[in-house]
Amino acid sequence: MIKYTQISESNEKETRSLNHSYICAELMRQFFQDSTLQPLPELTLDIENGLTPDICIYKKDKVRPNFFEDILKIKEMPLLVVEVISSNQSVNINIVLEKSKTLLKAGIKAVWIVEPYGHSVFVLNKEGKQLFHQTIVECDGIKVDFDKIFSGFR
């Protein structure tokens, strides 16, 4: 049985909910279907003091691990960043939107913010902002069928 705990301000950043983890796993499952992509969860980007999106999407040939020397903050920017709103973030979505603006200024082509409760995806890029509900979302040939992901929430 899953136990639910109260989230305090001190552990808010480390706490991820069941819904958050489920959506990240389903996103990764779809990203892995494209053999040209390398999805990487919780990768710290060399932006400001280090920003760590939920999922970064790279072309497979752009990033390679070095098991002799690790990289703590990666300089190569991903094509796409995905942020999944957790229940502890839903109160202050402005923080996630501000983080998205910073990511776009750093050269990332698009940021997807997934909001589970409304089955919504906010897409931010240089052209502006769009809102999608339970549909296929695409960026530079990278596609996700959010209807399949959100079908687990019905």
PDB file of C-alpha atoms in Angstrom:
ATOM      1  CA  MET A   1       0.000   0.000   0.000  1.00  0.00           C
ATOM      2  CA  ILE A   2       1.278   3.482  -0.845  1.00  0.00           C
ATOM      3  CA  LYS A   3       1.629   5.887   2.069  1.00  0.00           C
ATOM      4  CA  TYR A   4       1.043   9.571   1.545  1.00  0.00           C
ATOM      5  CA  THR A   5       2.964  12.110   3.593  1.00  0.00           C
ATOM      6  CA  GLN A   6       2.665  15.804   4.266  1.00  0.00           C
ATOM      7  CA  ILE A   7       5.148  17.799   2.169  1.00  0.00           C
ATOM      8  CA  SER A   8       7.139  20.374   4.066  1.00  0.00           C
ATOM      9  CA  GLU A   9       8.822  23.387   2.497  1.00  0.00           C
ATOM     10  CA  SER A  10      12.283  21.965   3.217  1.00  0.00           C
ATOM     11  CA  ASN A  11      11.765  18.753   1.212  1.00  0.00           C
ATOM     12  CA  GLU A  12       9.463  20.152  -1.475  1.00  0.00           C
ATOM     13  CA  LYS A  13      12.077  20.008  -4.245  1.00  0.00           C
ATOM     14  CA  GLU A  14      13.066  16.400  -3.536  1.00  0.00           C
ATOM     15  CA  THR A  15       9.514  15.059  -3.269  1.00  0.00           C
ATOM     16  CA  ARG A  16       7.915  13.647  -6.392  1.00  0.00           C
ATOM     17  CA  SER A  17       4.364  12.328  -6.381  1.00  0.00           C
ATOM     18  CA  LEU A  18       2.987   9.109  -7.823  1.00  0.00           C
ATOM     19  CA  ASN A  19       1.259  11.031 -10.639  1.00  0.00           C
ATOM     20  CA  HIS A  20       4.506  12.860 -11.417  1.00  0.00           C
ATOM     21  CA  SER A  21       6.515   9.642 -11.589  1.00  0.00           C
ATOM     22  CA  TYR A  22       3.854   7.861 -13.645  1.00  0.00           C
ATOM     23  CA  ILE A  23       3.711  10.644 -16.249  1.00  0.00           C
ATOM     24  CA  CYS A  24       7.512  10.847 -16.481  1.00  0.00           C
ATOM     25  CA  ALA A  25       7.691   7.067 -17.004  1.00  0.00           C
ATOM     26  CA  GLU A  26       5.007   7.155 -19.710  1.00  0.00           C
ATOM     27  CA  LEU A  27       6.743  10.063 -21.442  1.00  0.00           C
ATOM     28  CA  MET A  28      10.066   8.218 -21.373  1.00  0.00           C
ATOM     29  CA  ARG A  29       8.348   5.110 -22.808  1.00  0.00           C
ATOM     30  CA  GLN A  30       7.140   7.152 -25.801  1.00  0.00           C
ATOM     31  CA  PHE A  31      10.442   8.995 -26.277  1.00  0.00           C
ATOM     32  CA  PHE A  32      12.354   5.672 -26.326  1.00  0.00           C
ATOM     33  CA  GLN A  33      10.249   4.539 -29.291  1.00  0.00           C
ATOM     34  CA  ASP A  34      12.257   6.963 -31.449  1.00  0.00           C
ATOM     35  CA  SER A  35      15.759   5.486 -31.789  1.00  0.00           C
ATOM     36  CA  THR A  36      17.210   8.878 -32.818  1.00  0.00           C
ATOM     37  CA  LEU A  37      16.375  10.455 -29.442  1.00  0.00           C
ATOM     38  CA  GLN A  38      18.105  10.297 -26.074  1.00  0.00           C
ATOM     39  CA  PRO A  39      15.714  11.227 -23.269  1.00  0.00           C
ATOM     40  CA  LEU A  40      17.500  11.946 -19.981  1.00  0.00           C
ATOM     41  CA  PRO A  41      15.645  12.417 -16.684  1.00  0.00           C
ATOM     42  CA  GLU A  42      16.771  14.839 -13.972  1.00  0.00           C
ATOM     43  CA  LEU A  43      19.827  16.109 -15.883  1.00  0.00           C
ATOM     44  CA  THR A  44      21.316  19.342 -14.538  1.00  0.00           C
ATOM     45  CA  LEU A  45      21.905  21.907 -17.271  1.00  0.00           C
ATOM     46  CA  ASP A  46      24.643  24.547 -17.026  1.00  0.00           C
ATOM     47  CA  ILE A  47      22.194  27.440 -16.784  1.00  0.00           C
ATOM     48  CA  GLU A  48      22.492  29.928 -13.926  1.00  0.00           C
ATOM     49  CA  ASN A  49      23.321  27.886 -10.810  1.00  0.00           C
ATOM     50  CA  GLY A  50      22.156  24.729 -12.562  1.00  0.00           C
ATOM     51  CA  LEU A  51      18.606  23.970 -13.674  1.00  0.00           C
ATOM     52  CA  THR A  52      17.320  20.406 -13.543  1.00  0.00           C
ATOM     53  CA  PRO A  53      14.254  19.716 -15.693  1.00  0.00           C
ATOM     54  CA  ASP A  54      12.268  16.513 -15.279  1.00  0.00           C
ATOM     55  CA  ILE A  55      13.212  15.280 -18.781  1.00  0.00           C
ATOM     56  CA  CYS A  56      15.669  16.603 -21.385  1.00  0.00           C
ATOM     57  CA  ILE A  57      15.445  15.368 -24.976  1.00  0.00           C
ATOM     58  CA  TYR A  58      18.601  15.264 -27.092  1.00  0.00           C
ATOM     59  CA  LYS A  59      19.443  13.806 -30.466  1.00  0.00           C
ATOM     60  CA  LYS A  60      21.197  10.535 -29.641  1.00  0.00           C
ATOM     61  CA  ASP A  61      24.568  11.630 -31.070  1.00  0.00           C
ATOM     62  CA  LYS A  62      24.704  14.872 -29.010  1.00  0.00           C
ATOM     63  CA  VAL A  63      25.359  13.391 -25.558  1.00  0.00           C
ATOM     64  CA  ARG A  64      27.469  10.445 -24.477  1.00  0.00           C
ATOM     65  CA  PRO A  65      28.293   9.367 -20.953  1.00  0.00           C
ATOM     66  CA  ASN A  66      31.901   9.034 -19.831  1.00  0.00           C
ATOM     67  CA  PHE A  67      32.059   6.435 -17.088  1.00  0.00           C
ATOM     68  CA  PHE A  68      35.551   7.571 -16.055  1.00  0.00           C
ATOM     69  CA  GLU A  69      34.599  11.211 -15.533  1.00  0.00           C
ATOM     70  CA  ASP A  70      31.045  12.394 -14.945  1.00  0.00           C
ATOM     71  CA  ILE A  71      29.606  15.793 -15.834  1.00  0.00           C
ATOM     72  CA  LEU A  72      27.595  17.515 -13.101  1.00  0.00           C
ATOM     73  CA  LYS A  73      26.266  20.366 -15.262  1.00  0.00           C
ATOM     74  CA  ILE A  74      25.971  19.738 -18.975  1.00  0.00           C
ATOM     75  CA  LYS A  75      26.677  22.630 -21.355  1.00  0.00           C
ATOM     76  CA  GLU A  76      24.985  21.105 -24.440  1.00  0.00           C
ATOM     77  CA  MET A  77      21.374  22.280 -24.440  1.00  0.00           C
ATOM     78  CA  PRO A  78      18.594  19.799 -25.272  1.00  0.00           C
ATOM     79  CA  LEU A  79      16.101  20.265 -28.105  1.00  0.00           C
ATOM     80  CA  LEU A  80      13.184  19.903 -25.747  1.00  0.00           C
ATOM     81  CA  VAL A  81      12.604  20.055 -22.000  1.00  0.00           C
ATOM     82  CA  VAL A  82       9.589  18.543 -20.252  1.00  0.00           C
ATOM     83  CA  GLU A  83       8.426  19.631 -16.812  1.00  0.00           C
ATOM     84  CA  VAL A  84       5.675  17.705 -15.044  1.00  0.00           C
ATOM     85  CA  ILE A  85       3.759  19.618 -12.421  1.00  0.00           C
ATOM     86  CA  SER A  86       3.716  17.847  -9.058  1.00  0.00           C
ATOM     87  CA  SER A  87       1.002  18.401  -6.506  1.00  0.00           C
ATOM     88  CA  ASN A  88       3.436  20.469  -4.441  1.00  0.00           C
ATOM     89  CA  GLN A  89       4.125  22.750  -7.456  1.00  0.00           C
ATOM     90  CA  SER A  90       0.543  23.305  -8.569  1.00  0.00           C
ATOM     91  CA  VAL A  91       0.051  26.121  -6.070  1.00  0.00           C
ATOM     92  CA  ASN A  92       2.773  28.176  -7.717  1.00  0.00           C
ATOM     93  CA  ILE A  93       2.859  27.446 -11.442  1.00  0.00           C
ATOM     94  CA  ASN A  94       4.523  30.844 -11.956  1.00  0.00           C
ATOM     95  CA  ILE A  95       7.818  29.373 -10.723  1.00  0.00           C
ATOM     96  CA  VAL A  96       7.667  26.692 -13.431  1.00  0.00           C
ATOM     97  CA  LEU A  97       6.740  29.281 -16.079  1.00  0.00           C
ATOM     98  CA  GLU A  98       9.679  31.500 -15.043  1.00  0.00           C
ATOM     99  CA  LYS A  99      12.004  28.489 -15.204  1.00  0.00           C
ATOM    100  CA  SER A 100      10.667  27.810 -18.712  1.00  0.00           C
ATOM    101  CA  LYS A 101      11.496  31.338 -19.853  1.00  0.00           C
ATOM    102  CA  THR A 102      15.040  30.897 -18.551  1.00  0.00           C
ATOM    103  CA  LEU A 103      15.362  27.587 -20.426  1.00  0.00           C
ATOM    104  CA  LEU A 104      14.176  29.173 -23.687  1.00  0.00           C
ATOM    105  CA  LYS A 105      16.608  32.095 -23.295  1.00  0.00           C
ATOM    106  CA  ALA A 106      19.417  29.542 -22.907  1.00  0.00           C
ATOM    107  CA  GLY A 107      18.692  28.172 -26.385  1.00  0.00           C
ATOM    108  CA  ILE A 108      16.280  25.302 -25.801  1.00  0.00           C
ATOM    109  CA  LYS A 109      13.772  25.194 -28.665  1.00  0.00           C
ATOM    110  CA  ALA A 110      10.703  24.250 -26.637  1.00  0.00           C
ATOM    111  CA  VAL A 111       9.474  23.566 -23.124  1.00  0.00           C
ATOM    112  CA  TRP A 112       6.466  21.385 -22.421  1.00  0.00           C
ATOM    113  CA  ILE A 113       4.772  21.785 -19.047  1.00  0.00           C
ATOM    114  CA  VAL A 114       2.501  18.853 -18.279  1.00  0.00           C
ATOM    115  CA  GLU A 115      -0.325  19.560 -15.838  1.00  0.00           C
ATOM    116  CA  PRO A 116      -1.910  16.235 -14.812  1.00  0.00           C
ATOM    117  CA  TYR A 117      -5.115  17.452 -13.165  1.00  0.00           C
ATOM    118  CA  GLY A 118      -6.361  19.306 -16.230  1.00  0.00           C
ATOM    119  CA  HIS A 119      -4.851  16.752 -18.645  1.00  0.00           C
ATOM    120  CA  SER A 120      -3.101  19.754 -20.176  1.00  0.00           C
ATOM    121  CA  VAL A 121       0.201  20.489 -21.856  1.00  0.00           C
ATOM    122  CA  PHE A 122       1.519  24.040 -22.066  1.00  0.00           C
ATOM    123  CA  VAL A 123       3.958  24.403 -24.964  1.00  0.00           C
ATOM    124  CA  LEU A 124       6.334  27.342 -24.802  1.00  0.00           C
ATOM    125  CA  ASN A 125       8.756  28.247 -27.585  1.00  0.00           C
ATOM    126  CA  LYS A 126      10.102  31.367 -29.300  1.00  0.00           C
ATOM    127  CA  GLU A 127       6.874  31.730 -31.275  1.00  0.00           C
ATOM    128  CA  GLY A 128       4.787  31.941 -28.116  1.00  0.00           C
ATOM    129  CA  LYS A 129       2.598  29.713 -25.964  1.00  0.00           C
ATOM    130  CA  GLN A 130      -0.010  27.101 -26.778  1.00  0.00           C
ATOM    131  CA  LEU A 131      -2.269  24.916 -24.667  1.00  0.00           C
ATOM    132  CA  PHE A 132      -3.165  21.330 -25.601  1.00  0.00           C
ATOM    133  CA  HIS A 133      -5.541  18.813 -24.018  1.00  0.00           C
ATOM    134  CA  GLN A 134      -5.213  15.037 -24.477  1.00  0.00           C
ATOM    135  CA  THR A 135      -3.807  15.141 -27.994  1.00  0.00           C
ATOM    136  CA  ILE A 136      -0.566  14.527 -29.880  1.00  0.00           C
ATOM    137  CA  VAL A 137       1.973  17.269 -29.230  1.00  0.00           C
ATOM    138  CA  GLU A 138       4.955  17.673 -31.577  1.00  0.00           C
ATOM    139  CA  CYS A 139       8.190  19.671 -31.629  1.00  0.00           C
ATOM    140  CA  ASP A 140      10.786  19.242 -34.375  1.00  0.00           C
ATOM    141  CA  GLY A 141       9.548  15.725 -35.125  1.00  0.00           C
ATOM    142  CA  ILE A 142       9.438  14.738 -31.445  1.00  0.00           C
ATOM    143  CA  LYS A 143       5.900  13.484 -30.774  1.00  0.00           C
ATOM    144  CA  VAL A 144       4.006  12.427 -27.681  1.00  0.00           C
ATOM    145  CA  ASP A 145       0.446  11.146 -27.592  1.00  0.00           C
ATOM    146  CA  PHE A 146      -0.834  12.680 -24.367  1.00  0.00           C
ATOM    147  CA  ASP A 147      -4.214  10.983 -24.780  1.00  0.00           C
ATOM    148  CA  LYS A 148      -2.434   7.654 -24.125  1.00  0.00           C
ATOM    149  CA  ILE A 149      -0.698   9.097 -21.064  1.00  0.00           C
ATOM    150  CA  PHE A 150      -3.801  10.674 -19.559  1.00  0.00           C
ATOM    151  CA  SER A 151      -5.960   7.603 -20.220  1.00  0.00           C
ATOM    152  CA  GLY A 152      -4.527   6.260 -16.948  1.00  0.00           C
ATOM    153  CA  PHE A 153      -6.208   9.167 -15.121  1.00  0.00           C
ATOM    154  CA  ARG A 154      -9.778   8.521 -16.243  1.00  0.00           C
TER     155      ARG A 154
END
